[in-house]
Amino acid sequence: GAGVSQTPSNKVTEKGKYVELRCDPISGHTALYWYRQSLGQGPEFLIYFQGTGAADDSGLPNDRFFAVRPEGSVSTLKIQRTERGDSAVYLCASSLGQGYSPLHFGNGTRLTVT
Amino acid sequence: DQQVKQNSPSLSVQEGRISILNCDYTNSMFDYFLWYKKYPAEGPTFLISISSIKDKNEDGRFTVFLNKSAKHLSLHIVPSQPGDSAVYFCAPQGNNQGGKLIFGQGTELSVKP
């Protein structure tokens, strides 16, 4: 079946601009996660949704970052006033959200802020 | 404060030999431990896991060992194959954390033919 889909795969934007990154999870997965991976590092947790609500947003670095999942399926990560330090690969994952279900990751969106 | 440490950034092994990747953690609330494998330009893929009530879990060529008292786990791959060349991440979960994973920095494994 279809895996987690992330669009766009690459995004180049200028410092100060607004960007939206989209994640389409596996059908039937209730839990959705956003991670950010910088070069040479492991993925860093940003936010997690159970259904439509953000159950844990403790990883969002500041108030320029915001994510929504209005219908409990597709999610959008929004970054305002982008900075060069926001450049990274943004990974989305979904899971069944029951017990210790493995997370299934998309291929990520590579964001470059110039 | 890094809760999960993979102290070897890279590892090179000859095809057919054993690969051992190590991971240390500090948070005693972790009770489920996963290993993910990542190829360039792809997302991490789940490889194998172990619950804190076990000390070993085996799946084909892959075995994970857990030493709770030492807060240490390791992934053994035997025999190693060139297709195993990838970055491996250790990623524990804590109870009541909603499935959130905390990743180590990763170890890049290179298996030479």
GROMACS .gro file of C-alpha atoms in nm:
model
  227
    1GLY     CA    1   0.000   0.000   0.000
    2ALA     CA    2   0.094   0.367  -0.017
    3GLY     CA    3   0.342   0.494   0.236
    4VAL     CA    4   0.376   0.835   0.393
    5SER     CA    5   0.391   1.103   0.126
    6GLN     CA    6   0.560   1.440   0.173
    7THR     CA    7   0.547   1.735  -0.063
    8PRO     CA    8   0.742   1.910  -0.192
    9SER     CA    9   1.052   1.692  -0.184
   10ASN     CA   10   1.269   2.003  -0.208
   11LYS     CA   11   1.196   2.363  -0.120
   12VAL     CA   12   1.428   2.660  -0.159
   13THR     CA   13   1.312   2.987  -0.008
   14GLU     CA   14   1.458   3.323   0.084
   15LYS     CA   15   1.520   3.428   0.439
   16GLY     CA   16   1.211   3.591   0.586
   17LYS     CA   17   0.959   3.407   0.366
   18TYR     CA   18   0.677   3.178   0.477
   19VAL     CA   19   0.672   2.808   0.384
   20GLU     CA   20   0.428   2.521   0.415
   21LEU     CA   21   0.529   2.156   0.411
   22ARG     CA   22   0.266   1.888   0.357
   23CYS     CA   23   0.240   1.535   0.490
   24ASP     CA   24  -0.006   1.267   0.378
   25PRO     CA   25   0.005   0.978   0.628
   26ILE     CA   26  -0.072   0.612   0.574
   27SER     CA   27  -0.447   0.560   0.557
   28GLY     CA   28  -0.590   0.458   0.893
   29HIS     CA   29  -0.295   0.584   1.095
   30THR     CA   30  -0.423   0.805   1.375
   31ALA     CA   31  -0.088   0.932   1.501
   32LEU     CA   32   0.127   1.172   1.298
   33TYR     CA   33   0.471   1.305   1.385
   34TRP     CA   34   0.699   1.579   1.252
   35TYR     CA   35   1.075   1.556   1.291
   36ARG     CA   36   1.363   1.771   1.167
   37GLN     CA   37   1.700   1.630   1.069
   38SER     CA   38   2.012   1.842   1.031
   39LEU     CA   39   2.329   1.717   0.864
   40GLY     CA   40   2.510   1.457   1.070
   41GLN     CA   41   2.239   1.442   1.336
   42GLY     CA   42   1.954   1.211   1.417
   43PRO     CA   43   1.594   1.320   1.360
   44GLU     CA   44   1.478   1.568   1.622
   45PHE     CA   45   1.117   1.555   1.743
   46LEU     CA   46   0.900   1.860   1.671
   47ILE     CA   47   0.532   1.777   1.725
   48TYR     CA   48   0.292   1.483   1.743
   49PHE     CA   49  -0.079   1.462   1.663
   50GLN     CA   50  -0.329   1.206   1.783
   51GLY     CA   51  -0.624   1.258   1.551
   52THR     CA   52  -0.679   1.629   1.495
   53GLY     CA   53  -0.519   1.756   1.813
   54ALA     CA   54  -0.156   1.826   1.888
   55ALA     CA   55  -0.082   1.588   2.176
   56ASP     CA   56   0.277   1.704   2.224
   57ASP     CA   57   0.434   2.012   2.066
   58SER     CA   58   0.727   2.034   2.303
   59GLY     CA   59   0.981   2.005   2.022
   60LEU     CA   60   0.874   2.310   1.823
   61PRO     CA   61   1.177   2.542   1.850
   62ASN     CA   62   0.985   2.872   1.867
   63ASP     CA   63   0.658   3.039   1.775
   64ARG     CA   64   0.758   3.071   1.408
   65PHE     CA   65   0.675   2.702   1.375
   66PHE     CA   66   0.318   2.579   1.368
   67ALA     CA   67   0.147   2.261   1.249
   68VAL     CA   68  -0.213   2.163   1.183
   69ARG     CA   69  -0.407   1.849   1.106
   70PRO     CA   70  -0.764   1.976   1.066
   71GLU     CA   71  -0.933   1.655   0.954
   72GLY     CA   72  -0.715   1.403   1.127
   73SER     CA   73  -0.536   1.297   0.811
   74VAL     CA   74  -0.315   1.536   0.610
   75SER     CA   75  -0.092   1.765   0.814
   76THR     CA   76   0.084   2.089   0.724
   77LEU     CA   77   0.393   2.224   0.897
   78LYS     CA   78   0.411   2.601   0.866
   79ILE     CA   79   0.722   2.810   0.918
   80GLN     CA   80   0.699   3.189   0.931
   81ARG     CA   81   0.983   3.436   0.875
   82THR     CA   82   1.224   3.160   0.779
   83GLU     CA   83   1.585   3.181   0.892
   84ARG     CA   84   1.896   3.016   0.746
   85GLY     CA   85   1.913   2.795   1.057
   86ASP     CA   86   1.579   2.641   0.959
   87SER     CA   87   1.750   2.466   0.668
   88ALA     CA   88   1.715   2.092   0.727
   89VAL     CA   89   1.524   1.785   0.613
   90TYR     CA   90   1.174   1.783   0.761
   91LEU     CA   91   1.045   1.430   0.813
   92CYS     CA   92   0.690   1.322   0.871
   93ALA     CA   93   0.588   0.986   1.016
   94SER     CA   94   0.264   0.813   1.101
   95SER     CA   95   0.165   0.516   1.313
   96LEU     CA   96  -0.140   0.324   1.430
   97GLY     CA   97  -0.109   0.516   1.756
   98GLN     CA   98  -0.169   0.207   1.966
   99GLY     CA   99   0.083   0.084   2.219
  100TYR     CA  100   0.430   0.066   2.076
  101SER     CA  101   0.354   0.086   1.704
  102PRO     CA  102   0.659   0.159   1.486
  103LEU     CA  103   0.664   0.494   1.312
  104HIS     CA  104   0.659   0.487   0.931
  105PHE     CA  105   0.849   0.777   0.777
  106GLY     CA  106   0.814   0.964   0.451
  107ASN     CA  107   1.117   1.061   0.244
  108GLY     CA  108   1.117   1.412   0.385
  109THR     CA  109   1.120   1.766   0.250
  110ARG     CA  110   1.463   1.922   0.214
  111LEU     CA  111   1.423   2.289   0.306
  112THR     CA  112   1.696   2.534   0.210
  113VAL     CA  113   1.673   2.893   0.328
  114THR     CA  114   1.903   3.128   0.136
  115ASP     CA  115   2.139   1.699   2.731
  116GLN     CA  116   2.157   1.403   2.494
  117GLN     CA  117   1.935   1.121   2.616
  118VAL     CA  118   2.052   0.881   2.345
  119LYS     CA  119   2.412   0.847   2.233
  120GLN     CA  120   2.565   0.653   1.949
  121ASN     CA  121   2.932   0.719   2.002
  122SER     CA  122   3.060   0.573   1.678
  123PRO     CA  123   2.975   0.800   1.384
  124SER     CA  124   3.096   0.537   1.138
  125LEU     CA  125   3.183   0.170   1.113
  126SER     CA  126   3.346  -0.025   0.829
  127VAL     CA  127   3.310  -0.404   0.807
  128GLN     CA  128   3.405  -0.669   0.555
  129GLU     CA  129   3.122  -0.855   0.382
  130GLY     CA  130   3.033  -1.175   0.568
  131ARG     CA  131   3.165  -1.052   0.902
  132ILE     CA  132   2.964  -0.930   1.201
  133SER     CA  133   2.864  -0.565   1.242
  134ILE     CA  134   2.803  -0.439   1.596
  135LEU     CA  135   2.640  -0.103   1.647
  136ASN     CA  136   2.612   0.040   1.997
  137CYS     CA  137   2.374   0.277   2.172
  138ASP     CA  138   2.368   0.422   2.523
  139TYR     CA  139   2.080   0.605   2.689
  140THR     CA  140   2.030   0.798   3.009
  141ASN     CA  141   1.651   0.813   3.057
  142SER     CA  142   1.533   0.524   3.275
  143MET     CA  143   1.173   0.588   3.157
  144PHE     CA  144   1.253   0.441   2.816
  145ASP     CA  145   1.094   0.099   2.794
  146TYR     CA  146   1.084   0.015   2.425
  147PHE     CA  147   1.380   0.040   2.191
  148LEU     CA  148   1.378   0.054   1.813
  149TRP     CA  149   1.646   0.052   1.546
  150TYR     CA  150   1.592   0.234   1.219
  151LYS     CA  151   1.794   0.215   0.900
  152LYS     CA  152   1.829   0.508   0.662
  153TYR     CA  153   1.950   0.525   0.304
  154PRO     CA  154   2.042   0.862   0.146
  155ALA     CA  155   1.744   1.070   0.031
  156GLU     CA  156   1.499   0.831   0.197
  157GLY     CA  157   1.319   0.838   0.530
  158PRO     CA  158   1.425   0.605   0.812
  159THR     CA  159   1.274   0.256   0.795
  160PHE     CA  160   1.196   0.040   1.095
  161LEU     CA  161   1.435  -0.253   1.136
  162ILE     CA  162   1.391  -0.428   1.471
  163SER     CA  163   1.277  -0.353   1.825
  164ILE     CA  164   1.301  -0.485   2.179
  165SER     CA  165   1.089  -0.440   2.487
  166SER     CA  166   1.251  -0.361   2.820
  167ILE     CA  167   1.122  -0.691   2.960
  168LYS     CA  168   1.354  -0.879   2.724
  169ASP     CA  169   1.729  -0.884   2.681
  170LYS     CA  170   1.746  -1.019   2.328
  171ASN     CA  171   1.536  -1.013   2.013
  172GLU     CA  172   1.635  -1.183   1.691
  173ASP     CA  173   1.501  -1.141   1.337
  174GLY     CA  174   1.696  -1.319   1.068
  175ARG     CA  175   2.044  -1.168   1.040
  176PHE     CA  176   1.959  -0.895   1.292
  177THR     CA  177   1.974  -0.931   1.671
  178VAL     CA  178   1.927  -0.659   1.929
  179PHE     CA  179   2.062  -0.696   2.282
  180LEU     CA  180   1.947  -0.486   2.577
  181ASN     CA  181   2.136  -0.438   2.904
  182LYS     CA  182   1.898  -0.234   3.119
  183SER     CA  183   2.129  -0.200   3.417
  184ALA     CA  184   2.398  -0.050   3.194
  185LYS     CA  185   2.142   0.146   2.986
  186HIS     CA  186   2.305   0.003   2.677
  187LEU     CA  187   2.181  -0.172   2.367
  188SER     CA  188   2.349  -0.308   2.061
  189LEU     CA  189   2.250  -0.424   1.715
  190HIS     CA  190   2.432  -0.721   1.564
  191ILE     CA  191   2.418  -0.795   1.193
  192VAL     CA  192   2.559  -1.126   1.083
  193PRO     CA  193   2.660  -1.197   0.816
  194SER     CA  194   2.693  -0.837   0.697
  195GLN     CA  195   2.608  -0.768   0.334
  196PRO     CA  196   2.692  -0.469   0.110
  197GLY     CA  197   2.320  -0.380   0.098
  198ASP     CA  198   2.334  -0.323   0.474
  199SER     CA  199   2.543  -0.011   0.412
  200ALA     CA  200   2.330   0.272   0.556
  201VAL     CA  201   2.298   0.494   0.861
  202TYR     CA  202   2.153   0.315   1.165
  203PHE     CA  203   1.966   0.500   1.436
  204CYS     CA  204   1.883   0.384   1.784
  205ALA     CA  205   1.543   0.527   1.890
  206PRO     CA  206   1.391   0.455   2.232
  207GLN     CA  207   1.033   0.522   2.337
  208GLY     CA  208   0.901   0.597   2.683
  209ASN     CA  209   0.577   0.477   2.835
  210ASN     CA  210   0.290   0.725   2.797
  211GLN     CA  211   0.490   0.930   2.546
  212GLY     CA  212   0.247   0.875   2.262
  213GLY     CA  213   0.493   0.675   2.059
  214LYS     CA  214   0.739   0.964   2.036
  215LEU     CA  215   1.088   0.842   1.948
  216ILE     CA  216   1.411   1.001   2.067
  217PHE     CA  217   1.684   0.935   1.811
  218GLY     CA  218   2.056   0.893   1.857
  219GLN     CA  219   2.298   1.066   1.618
  220GLY     CA  220   2.332   0.759   1.402
  221THR     CA  221   2.616   0.530   1.295
  222GLU     CA  222   2.706   0.505   0.928
  223LEU     CA  223   2.779   0.143   0.842
  224SER     CA  224   2.984   0.060   0.535
  225VAL     CA  225   3.007  -0.307   0.434
  226LYS     CA  226   3.292  -0.370   0.190
  227PRO     CA  227   3.260  -0.649  -0.069
   0.00000   0.00000   0.00000
